[in-house]
Structures are given as C-alpha cells and as structure tokens.
Short mmCIF file of C-alpha atoms in Angstrom, two decimals:
data_model
loop_
_atom_site.label_atom_id
_atom_site.label_comp_id
_atom_site.label_asym_id
_atom_site.label_seq_id
_atom_site.Cartn_x
_atom_site.Cartn_y
_atom_site.Cartn_z
CA MET A 284 216.55 201.99 191.83
CA THR A 285 219.26 203.52 193.88
CA SER A 286 218.73 204.95 197.45
CA ALA A 287 220.41 208.35 196.72
CA THR A 288 219.24 211.28 198.81
CA ALA A 289 220.09 215.07 199.07
CA ALA A 290 222.88 214.05 201.45
CA ASP A 291 224.75 212.29 198.90
CA TYR A 292 225.15 215.48 196.71
CA GLY A 293 226.32 217.93 199.43
CA TRP A 294 229.59 218.22 197.15
CA ILE A 295 227.94 220.23 194.63
CA ARG A 296 228.21 223.27 197.10
CA SER A 297 231.98 222.88 197.61
CA SER A 298 234.03 225.73 196.15
CA SER A 299 236.28 223.17 194.41
CA SER A 300 233.31 221.39 192.76
CA PRO A 301 232.93 221.98 188.93
CA PHE A 302 229.44 222.99 189.93
CA ALA A 303 230.57 225.96 191.72
CA TYR A 304 230.97 227.47 188.34
CA GLY A 305 227.74 226.03 186.98
CA LEU A 306 225.61 227.27 189.68
CA GLN A 307 227.10 230.71 189.28
CA ILE A 308 226.60 231.20 185.63
CA GLY A 309 223.84 228.55 184.90
CA TYR A 310 224.00 224.97 183.67
CA THR A 311 222.07 222.08 182.21
CA LEU A 312 222.83 218.40 183.02
CA THR A 313 220.99 215.94 180.75
CA LEU A 314 221.07 212.08 181.00
CA VAL A 315 219.92 210.11 178.07
CA GLN A 316 219.54 206.26 178.10
CA GLY A 317 221.03 204.13 175.34
CA VAL A 318 222.10 207.06 173.09
CA SER A 319 225.78 207.67 172.38
CA PRO A 320 227.68 211.11 172.92
CA ALA A 321 228.06 211.43 169.36
CA GLU A 322 224.59 210.74 168.48
CA LEU A 323 223.34 213.28 171.12
CA LEU A 324 225.39 216.08 169.77
CA ARG A 325 224.01 215.17 166.20
CA VAL A 326 220.53 215.42 167.36
CA VAL A 327 220.93 218.88 168.96
CA GLY A 328 222.73 220.17 165.83
CA ALA A 329 225.98 220.71 167.39
CA LYS A 330 229.16 221.54 165.46
CA PRO A 331 232.05 219.12 166.57
CA ARG A 332 234.67 220.69 168.69
CA GLY A 333 236.84 217.73 169.56
CA VAL A 334 237.46 216.04 172.97
CA CYS A 335 238.72 217.36 176.13
CA VAL A 336 239.47 215.89 179.62
CA GLY A 337 237.91 216.92 182.66
CA SER A 338 235.51 219.51 183.75
CA ASN A 339 238.13 222.23 184.14
CA ALA A 340 239.06 221.73 180.29
CA LEU A 341 235.28 221.92 179.43
CA ILE A 342 234.87 225.19 181.54
CA GLU A 343 238.12 226.62 179.67
CA GLN A 344 236.67 225.68 176.31
CA HIS A 345 233.30 227.36 177.33
CA ALA A 346 235.03 230.62 178.30
CA ALA A 347 237.19 230.64 175.26
CA LEU A 348 233.91 230.28 173.05
CA LEU A 349 232.36 233.29 174.91
CA TYR A 350 235.42 235.39 174.32
CA GLU A 351 235.53 234.61 170.63
CA SER A 352 232.35 236.85 170.09
CA ASP A 353 230.69 239.84 171.77
CA TRP A 354 227.40 238.08 171.48
CA PRO A 355 227.81 234.44 171.14
CA GLU A 356 225.35 232.67 168.90
CA SER A 357 226.15 229.22 170.34
CA PHE A 358 227.18 227.48 173.41
CA LEU A 359 229.50 224.49 174.25
CA ALA A 360 228.17 221.00 175.40
CA GLY A 361 230.27 218.24 176.53
CA ALA A 362 229.03 214.60 176.57
CA PHE A 363 230.51 211.24 177.75
CA THR A 364 229.14 207.70 178.42
CA VAL A 365 228.43 206.51 181.99
CA PRO A 366 226.93 203.31 183.47
CA GLY A 367 223.41 203.49 184.91
CA GLU A 368 220.24 201.45 185.15
CA GLU A 369 219.81 199.01 182.39
CA GLY A 370 223.10 199.85 180.47
CA ASP A 371 224.93 202.84 179.33
CA TRP A 372 223.74 206.56 179.38
CA THR A 373 225.15 209.63 178.07
CA LEU A 374 225.69 212.59 180.27
CA ALA A 375 225.72 215.98 178.70
CA LEU A 376 226.64 219.04 180.52
CA ASP A 377 226.79 222.63 179.42
CA PHE A 378 227.34 225.89 181.21
CA GLY A 379 225.22 228.79 180.45
CA GLY A 380 223.31 227.09 177.76
CA ASP A 381 219.88 225.47 177.45
CA LEU A 382 220.50 222.00 175.94
CA GLY A 383 218.46 220.21 178.62
CA THR A 384 215.46 222.52 178.51
CA ARG A 385 214.61 222.57 174.74
CA PRO A 386 211.49 220.47 174.28
CA ARG A 387 212.09 219.47 170.60
CA PHE A 388 215.49 218.15 171.65
CA LEU A 389 214.26 216.26 174.67
CA GLU A 390 211.20 214.77 172.73
CA ALA A 391 213.55 213.68 170.06
CA LEU A 392 216.33 212.10 172.43
CA SER A 393 213.70 210.43 174.45
CA ALA A 394 212.06 208.58 171.44
CA GLY A 395 212.05 205.04 172.53
CA THR A 396 213.96 205.60 175.84
CA ARG A 397 214.27 207.96 179.04
CA VAL A 398 215.67 211.43 179.39
CA VAL A 399 216.18 213.24 182.62
CA SER A 400 217.55 216.76 182.93
CA HIS A 401 217.86 219.58 185.51
CA SER A 402 219.15 222.98 184.95
CA SER A 403 219.68 226.48 186.66
CA ASN A 404 220.12 229.85 184.89
CA GLY A 405 222.57 231.07 187.22
CA GLY A 406 222.05 234.23 189.37
CA LYS A 407 218.27 234.18 188.87
CA PRO A 408 216.16 231.70 190.88
CA MET A 409 215.07 229.50 188.20
CA HIS A 410 215.72 225.91 188.50
CA PHE A 411 213.96 223.21 186.26
CA PHE A 412 213.64 219.45 186.38
CA HIS A 413 212.32 217.44 183.39
CA TRP A 414 211.65 213.67 182.96
CA TYR A 415 210.88 212.49 179.42
CA GLU A 416 209.63 209.01 178.43
CA ASN A 417 209.22 207.70 174.77
CA GLY A 418 209.07 211.34 173.54
CA GLU A 419 206.43 212.55 176.15
CA LEU A 420 207.00 214.95 179.04
CA ARG A 421 206.20 212.97 182.04
CA THR A 422 206.99 215.29 185.06
CA THR A 423 208.45 218.81 185.19
CA PHE A 424 208.73 221.43 187.87
CA GLU A 425 210.53 224.49 188.76
CA TRP A 426 209.07 224.32 192.36
CA PRO A 427 208.41 220.75 193.58
CA ALA A 428 204.84 221.61 194.73
CA HIS A 429 203.94 223.03 191.27
CA ARG A 430 204.34 220.12 188.74
CA THR A 431 203.12 219.59 185.29
CA GLY A 432 203.36 217.00 182.49
CA SER A 433 201.36 213.85 181.62
CA THR A 434 202.09 212.15 184.90
CA PRO A 435 202.87 214.99 187.40
CA ASP A 436 202.36 212.97 190.59
CA GLU A 437 203.95 209.71 189.68
CA LEU A 438 207.18 210.77 191.27
CA ASN A 439 205.77 212.07 194.46
CA ALA A 440 206.88 209.20 196.75
CA VAL A 441 210.40 209.24 195.38
CA MET A 442 210.59 213.00 195.69
CA ARG A 443 209.74 212.73 199.37
CA GLU A 444 212.54 210.07 199.87
CA VAL A 445 215.12 212.35 198.29
CA GLY A 446 214.23 215.34 200.37
CA LEU A 447 211.73 217.15 198.16
CA ASN A 448 208.16 218.10 199.22
CA PRO A 449 205.59 217.77 196.46
CA THR A 450 202.96 219.41 198.50
CA GLY A 451 204.98 222.43 200.00
CA ASP A 452 208.29 223.78 201.23
CA GLU A 453 211.07 221.38 202.18
CA ALA A 454 212.58 221.30 205.52
CA PRO A 455 215.08 224.32 206.05
CA ASP A 456 218.02 222.05 206.24
CA VAL A 457 217.33 220.36 202.83
CA ASP A 458 219.30 221.54 199.78
CA ARG A 459 216.86 221.39 197.11
CA LYS A 460 219.31 221.30 194.27
CA ALA A 461 221.23 218.41 195.87
CA ALA A 462 217.65 216.57 196.25
CA VAL A 463 217.22 217.12 192.34
CA PHE A 464 220.55 215.55 191.73
CA ALA A 465 219.45 212.56 193.81
CA LEU A 466 216.01 212.51 191.98
CA ALA A 467 217.82 212.14 188.81
CA GLU A 468 220.02 209.37 190.08
CA ARG A 469 216.81 207.50 191.21
CA LEU A 470 215.39 207.73 187.73
CA THR A 471 218.51 206.74 185.90
CA GLY A 472 220.88 204.87 188.09
CA VAL A 473 223.59 207.25 187.17
CA GLN A 474 225.57 208.33 190.04
CA VAL A 475 227.17 211.72 189.51
CA THR A 476 230.21 212.55 191.51
CA GLU A 477 232.75 215.28 191.70
CA ASP A 478 235.46 212.89 190.46
CA LEU A 479 233.32 211.61 187.48
CA LEU A 480 232.88 215.11 186.06
CA ALA A 481 236.55 216.12 186.84
CA GLU A 482 237.97 213.08 184.94
CA ALA A 483 235.68 212.33 182.27
CA GLU A 484 236.68 212.51 178.53
CA TYR A 485 234.10 214.98 177.07
CA ARG A 486 233.19 214.76 173.36
CA THR A 487 232.28 218.52 172.79
CA GLY A 488 230.16 220.42 170.39
CA GLU A 489 228.99 223.99 169.67
CA VAL A 490 225.25 224.06 169.97
CA PRO A 491 223.58 226.94 168.03
CA GLU A 492 221.13 229.34 169.94
CA GLU A 493 217.59 228.79 168.90
CA PRO A 494 216.09 231.65 166.78
CA ALA A 495 213.76 234.00 168.64
CA GLU A 496 210.11 232.98 167.99
CA GLU A 497 207.55 235.30 166.62
CA TRP A 498 205.20 236.43 169.27
CA GLU A 499 201.53 237.41 169.02
CA SER A 500 200.72 238.71 172.64
CA ILE A 501 202.28 239.51 175.96
CA THR A 502 200.69 238.91 179.23
CA ILE A 503 201.12 241.04 182.45
CA ASP A 504 200.18 239.01 185.57
CA ILE A 505 201.10 240.92 188.91
CA THR A 506 199.81 240.25 192.45
CA ASP A 507 200.52 242.99 194.72
CA ALA A 508 201.43 242.79 198.52
CA HIS A 509 197.66 243.25 199.32
CA GLY A 510 196.79 240.18 197.15
CA ASP A 511 195.08 242.45 194.39
CA ARG A 512 195.88 240.95 190.89
CA THR A 513 196.40 242.85 187.80
CA TYR A 514 195.98 240.57 184.62
CA VAL A 515 196.22 242.06 181.09
CA GLN A 516 196.96 240.52 177.80
CA VAL A 517 197.94 242.78 175.13
CA GLU A 518 197.97 241.68 171.35
CA ARG A 519 200.74 242.47 169.10
CA ASP A 520 198.71 244.44 166.73
CA GLN A 521 197.59 246.68 169.53
CA LEU A 522 201.18 247.63 170.33
CA THR A 523 201.78 248.25 166.53
CA ARG A 524 198.68 250.51 166.34
CA ASP A 525 199.79 252.59 169.31
CA GLU A 526 203.27 253.04 167.74
CA THR A 527 201.77 254.59 164.70
#
C-alpha cells in the first residue's frame, strides 16, 4: 500500500489542472483492476468514439458532444491503462456524467476484482466515494463520518492517515477532495498526477444516460433551525387522486 496523503494531491486545485474543469462541472474518476479500457466501455454500454491524447482533448470532445444536442442523452468517458497494485488498472474519467456512481456498472465491473471511484456533481456540494470488491459495495460515503456498505468501518484507519476523519469534521487545513484522491491511491496503488491525465491516450466512448425510474412515493424530510422535524411520505396514487 502506498503512503499517499491529501498533501500529495494539492495539484487538483491548480487553475491549470484538468480537474479545475472537473470540479467546476462535475466528474467521476473510476479505477478498475484487471479490466481493459475496451472492456470497461463495453460493460457500460458506451458507443466507441475513437482515441484522443490528453485531458484537454477529452474535455474538447466532451464539450463538442454537449453542443451536438440541446439536451444530450449521453456523456463522454475516456479510459486508459495505468500501473497499480498487483498489475494493470483502467482509469476511466468523465466530466458531467455518472459512470462511477451507477451501482449496476460498478457491481458488474468489480466481479472478481476491485473498483474504486469518486465523484463530484460540480457546483452542488455532493461528493461521493465508492469501494466495491467482488461485486459488493464495501464502503461508500458522501461525508466521511456517515458511511454505509457491507464494511463501512474497514477503511477508518486509512482514512485518518490520508487526512479524513471518520468520526467528525476534518482539520480546517485538510482538503477533503485531495484526501479522497489519496484514499483511492491507497486502495489501488494508482498514483494519479496532473501529467498522467494530461498526457494519457484515452479510448473514448459515448455512455447513454440511464432512463428515469418509475417512482411510487416521495419523502419530505426537513429539520428547521429550531430542531423541529417534518417527515412526510406521499404515495404516487395520492398525488394522482389530488390531480383529479
């Protein structure tokens, strides 16, 4: 296991970093052990878009895809092979998509192996981390102190080492996103650097958006400034009756 910490990933905040764009509009970065880039794109149902060199070219292709439609029904993902713990891994990167957050993809990709992903949805304060092993979600969190999965506490010691606090808030000088990059490196042995992303040869694919799921109810759960909680679950047929 590497000794990476949040301090090793301060470069993600640089204005010249490819992650300046990803943190602005959203990204997912997914690492899969022993699965080729072509196989990863096949599993997620991506339509091949060829090869591009460098993160700037990947960003340009992403922007071009957005401009092709007023309401895009897909997003661009790029993948390449990178050395890591116990052999080769595939690093998949997308901007504004959700490849690394879809459970059915991550379960399939992690069958017999390991998958680690982290993401941001851009301007909104939602940042997720997922660790899958052999098709099973082991640990996931948005806030480090609120973890779920089959083994939510297994990474606690490593989280503390990289700068995350599994029991509360981090120290004010710790960059939580940089610490998540370090946590991913600890689990994969893959050191992500600015030069790696800037110079990689990406096999690209157009990943279709998932169809909207049918819903049966909505939950309203609000706690006001005084600590009073309002919790209401409204069934779909109740709303239908109200409309008629």
